[in-house]
Short mmCIF file of C-alpha atoms in Angstrom, two decimals:
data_model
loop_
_atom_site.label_atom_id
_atom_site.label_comp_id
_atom_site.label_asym_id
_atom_site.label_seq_id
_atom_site.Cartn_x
_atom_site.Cartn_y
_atom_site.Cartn_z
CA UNK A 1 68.03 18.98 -6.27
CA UNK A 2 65.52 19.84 -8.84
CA UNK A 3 64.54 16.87 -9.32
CA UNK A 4 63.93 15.70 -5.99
CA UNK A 5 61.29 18.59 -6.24
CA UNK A 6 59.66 17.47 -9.10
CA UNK A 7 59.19 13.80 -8.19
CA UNK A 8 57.31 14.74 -5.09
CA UNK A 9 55.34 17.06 -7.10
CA UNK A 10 54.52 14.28 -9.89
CA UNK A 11 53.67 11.80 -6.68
CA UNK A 12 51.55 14.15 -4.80
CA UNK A 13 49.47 14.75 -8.26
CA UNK A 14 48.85 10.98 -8.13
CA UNK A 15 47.93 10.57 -4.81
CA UNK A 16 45.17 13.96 -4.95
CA UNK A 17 43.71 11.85 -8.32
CA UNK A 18 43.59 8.42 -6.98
CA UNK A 19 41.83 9.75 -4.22
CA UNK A 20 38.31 11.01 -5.85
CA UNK A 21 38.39 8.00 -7.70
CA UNK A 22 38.22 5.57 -4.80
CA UNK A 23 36.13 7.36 -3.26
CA UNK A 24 33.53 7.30 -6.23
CA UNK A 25 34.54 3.74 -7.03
CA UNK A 26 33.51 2.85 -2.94
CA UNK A 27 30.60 5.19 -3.18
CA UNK A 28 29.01 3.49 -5.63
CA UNK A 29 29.76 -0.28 -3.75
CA UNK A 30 28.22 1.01 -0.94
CA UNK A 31 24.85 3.09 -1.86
CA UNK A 32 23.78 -0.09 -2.78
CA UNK A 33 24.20 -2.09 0.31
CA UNK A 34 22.91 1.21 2.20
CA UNK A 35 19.74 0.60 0.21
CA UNK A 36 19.05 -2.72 0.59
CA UNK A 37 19.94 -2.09 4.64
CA UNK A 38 17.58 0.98 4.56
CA UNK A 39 14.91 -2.05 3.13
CA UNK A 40 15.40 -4.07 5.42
CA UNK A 41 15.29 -1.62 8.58
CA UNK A 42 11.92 -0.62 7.35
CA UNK A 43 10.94 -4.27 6.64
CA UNK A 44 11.44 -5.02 10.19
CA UNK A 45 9.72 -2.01 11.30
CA UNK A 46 6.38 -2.46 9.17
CA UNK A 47 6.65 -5.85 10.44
CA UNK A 48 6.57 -5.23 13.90
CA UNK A 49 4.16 -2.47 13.25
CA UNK A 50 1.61 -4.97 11.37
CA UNK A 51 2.08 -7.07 14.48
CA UNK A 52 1.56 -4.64 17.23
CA UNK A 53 -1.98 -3.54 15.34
CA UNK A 54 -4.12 -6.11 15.72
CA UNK A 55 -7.41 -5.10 17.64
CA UNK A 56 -6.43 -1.61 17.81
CA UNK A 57 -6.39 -1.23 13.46
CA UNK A 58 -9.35 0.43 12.05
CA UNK A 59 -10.68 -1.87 9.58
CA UNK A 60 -12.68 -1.32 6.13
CA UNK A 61 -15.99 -2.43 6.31
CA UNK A 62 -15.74 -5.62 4.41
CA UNK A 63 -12.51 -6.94 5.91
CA UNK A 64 -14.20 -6.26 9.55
CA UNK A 65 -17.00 -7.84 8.77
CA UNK A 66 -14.62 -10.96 7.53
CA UNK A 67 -12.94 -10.75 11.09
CA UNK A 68 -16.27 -10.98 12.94
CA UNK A 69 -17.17 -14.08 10.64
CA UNK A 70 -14.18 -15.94 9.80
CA UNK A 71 -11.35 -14.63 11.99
CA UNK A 72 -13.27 -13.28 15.09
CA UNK A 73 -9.69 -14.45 17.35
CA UNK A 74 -7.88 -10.83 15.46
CA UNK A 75 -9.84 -8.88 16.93
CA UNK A 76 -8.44 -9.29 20.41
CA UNK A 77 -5.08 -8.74 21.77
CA UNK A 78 -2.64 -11.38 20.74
CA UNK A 79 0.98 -11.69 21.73
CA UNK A 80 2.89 -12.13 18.45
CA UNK A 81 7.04 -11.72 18.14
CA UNK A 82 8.44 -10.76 15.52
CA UNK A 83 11.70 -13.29 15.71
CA UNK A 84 13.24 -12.72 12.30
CA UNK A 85 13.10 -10.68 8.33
CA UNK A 86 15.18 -12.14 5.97
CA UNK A 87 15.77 -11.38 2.30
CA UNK A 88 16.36 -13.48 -0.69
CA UNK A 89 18.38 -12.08 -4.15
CA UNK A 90 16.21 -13.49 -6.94
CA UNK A 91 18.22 -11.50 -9.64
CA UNK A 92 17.67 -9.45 -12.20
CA UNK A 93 14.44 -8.83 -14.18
CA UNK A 94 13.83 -7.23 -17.14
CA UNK A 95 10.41 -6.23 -17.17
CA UNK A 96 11.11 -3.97 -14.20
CA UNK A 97 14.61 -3.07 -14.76
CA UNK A 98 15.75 -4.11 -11.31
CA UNK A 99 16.80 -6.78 -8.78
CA UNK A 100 13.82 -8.45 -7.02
CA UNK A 101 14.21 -9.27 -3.78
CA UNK A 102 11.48 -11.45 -1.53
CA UNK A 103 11.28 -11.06 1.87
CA UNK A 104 10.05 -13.36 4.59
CA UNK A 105 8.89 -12.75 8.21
CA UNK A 106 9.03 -15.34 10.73
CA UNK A 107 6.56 -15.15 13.83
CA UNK A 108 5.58 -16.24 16.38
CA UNK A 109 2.86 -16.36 18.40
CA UNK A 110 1.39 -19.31 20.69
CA UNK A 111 -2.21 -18.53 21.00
CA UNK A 112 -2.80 -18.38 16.78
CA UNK A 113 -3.88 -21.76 16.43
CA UNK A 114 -5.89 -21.63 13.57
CA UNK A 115 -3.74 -21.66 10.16
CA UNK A 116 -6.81 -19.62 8.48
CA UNK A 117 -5.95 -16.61 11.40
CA UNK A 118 -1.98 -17.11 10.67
CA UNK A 119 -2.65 -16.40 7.17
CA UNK A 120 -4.75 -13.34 7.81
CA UNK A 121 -2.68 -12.04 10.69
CA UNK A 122 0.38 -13.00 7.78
CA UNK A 123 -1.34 -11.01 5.37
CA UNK A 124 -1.16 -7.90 7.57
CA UNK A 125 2.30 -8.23 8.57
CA UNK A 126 3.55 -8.16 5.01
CA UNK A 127 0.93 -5.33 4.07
CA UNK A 128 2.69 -2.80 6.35
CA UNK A 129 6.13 -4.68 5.49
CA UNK A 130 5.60 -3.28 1.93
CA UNK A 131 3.92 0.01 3.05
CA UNK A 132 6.87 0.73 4.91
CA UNK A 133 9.66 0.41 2.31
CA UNK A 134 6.90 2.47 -0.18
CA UNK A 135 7.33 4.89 2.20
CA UNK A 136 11.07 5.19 3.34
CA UNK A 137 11.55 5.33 -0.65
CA UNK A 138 8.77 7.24 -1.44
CA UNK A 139 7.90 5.31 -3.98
CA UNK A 140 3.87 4.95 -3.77
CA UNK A 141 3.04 6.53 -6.63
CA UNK A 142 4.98 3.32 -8.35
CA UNK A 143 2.77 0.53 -7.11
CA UNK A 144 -0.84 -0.69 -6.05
CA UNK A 145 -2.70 -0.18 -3.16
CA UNK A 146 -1.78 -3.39 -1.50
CA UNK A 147 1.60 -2.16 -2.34
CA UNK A 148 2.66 -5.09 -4.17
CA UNK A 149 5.11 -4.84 -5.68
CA UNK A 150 7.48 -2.25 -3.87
CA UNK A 151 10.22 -0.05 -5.81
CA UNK A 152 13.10 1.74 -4.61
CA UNK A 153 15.91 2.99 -7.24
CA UNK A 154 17.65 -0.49 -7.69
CA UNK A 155 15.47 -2.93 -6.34
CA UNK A 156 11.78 -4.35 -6.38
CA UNK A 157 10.32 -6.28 -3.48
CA UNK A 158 7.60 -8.70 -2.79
CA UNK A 159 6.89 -10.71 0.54
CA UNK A 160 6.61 -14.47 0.82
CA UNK A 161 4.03 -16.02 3.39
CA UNK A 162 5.16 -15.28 7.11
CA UNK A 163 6.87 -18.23 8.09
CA UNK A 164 4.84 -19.39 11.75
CA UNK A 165 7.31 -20.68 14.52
#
C-alpha cells in the first residue's frame, strides 16, 4: 500500500515540473511569432494610413513645393487599395544583432499613371509603414527620421519599393 502512495507522489512531482518548463519552452516559440505578427499588423496599418493621406497630409515646405512641380496629381484625392504586405526573412546580421526582415506593399490604384507619382505616392506608403512599427515598438529613439531602418527587440526592418498592380 505504501508504495502505491509514493509512486503517485513521485508522478505528480513530474507532471507539476514538466509543466513550467513547457510552458517557458512554448513561451519563448511564440513571443517571437507574436512580434513579427505585431509587425506586420502595424505594417498594414501605416500602409493604409500612408494611403488614405494623400491631399489631406500637411507637407514640409520643400516636398510641397515638389508636389506642385513634379507631382501636382498627389495633391488630389486618389483612390488607392491597399491589396497586400508581405514580409521576406533575409537572416541574420551581425552589424545589428538581429534578423532583417523587408517588407513590400502592393497597391493599387487606376488613376496613378505616371511611374514618377507611383514612386512618390510609394515613398509615402512605406514612410508611415516604418513609422508605424517605430511606434508599436517604441523604438524611435533607435533610428532616423525617415525611420529607416526600424528596430524592435529581435528584428530590423526595411521596405522594398511598393509593388503597383
Amino acid at each position: 500500500m505504501m508504495d502505491s502512495r509514493a509512486q503517485i507522489s513521485i508522478e505528480f512531482m513530474l507532471i507539476v515540473a514538466m509543466i513550467p518548463l513547457m510552458v517557458l519552452l512554448f513561451g519563448s516559440l511564440t513571443s517571437e511569432s507574436s512580434e513579427l505578427t505585431i509587425a506586420m499588423a502595424a505594417a498594414r496599418n501605416g500602409a493604409t494610413q500612408g494611403a488614405n493621406l494623400d491631399s489631406l497630409a500637411f507637407y514640409p515646405d520643400q516636398a510641397f513645393s515638389n508636389y506642385t512641380h513634379k507631382n501636382q496629381r498627389l495633391l488630389l484625392p486618389s483612390k488607392i487599395q491597399i491589396l497586400k504586405v508581405e514580409y521576406n526573412n533575409q537572416g541574420y546580421n551581425s552589424v545589428y544583432q538581429r534578423t532583417k526582415i523587408q517588407i513590400r506593399v502592393h497597391a493599387s490604384d487606376p488613376t496613378l499613371k505616371n511611374q514618377d507619382d507611383k514612386n512618390c505616392m510609394g515613398e509615402r506608403i512605406n514612410y508611415y509603414v516604418r513609422k508605424s512599427i517605430s511606434g508599436s515598438f517604441k523604438t524611435d529613439y533607435m533610428t532616423n527620421n525617415a525611420f529607416n531602418p526600424v528596430f524592435s527587440y529581435r528584428y530590423y526592418y526595411t521596405t522594398a519599393d511598393v509593388k503597383w498592380c
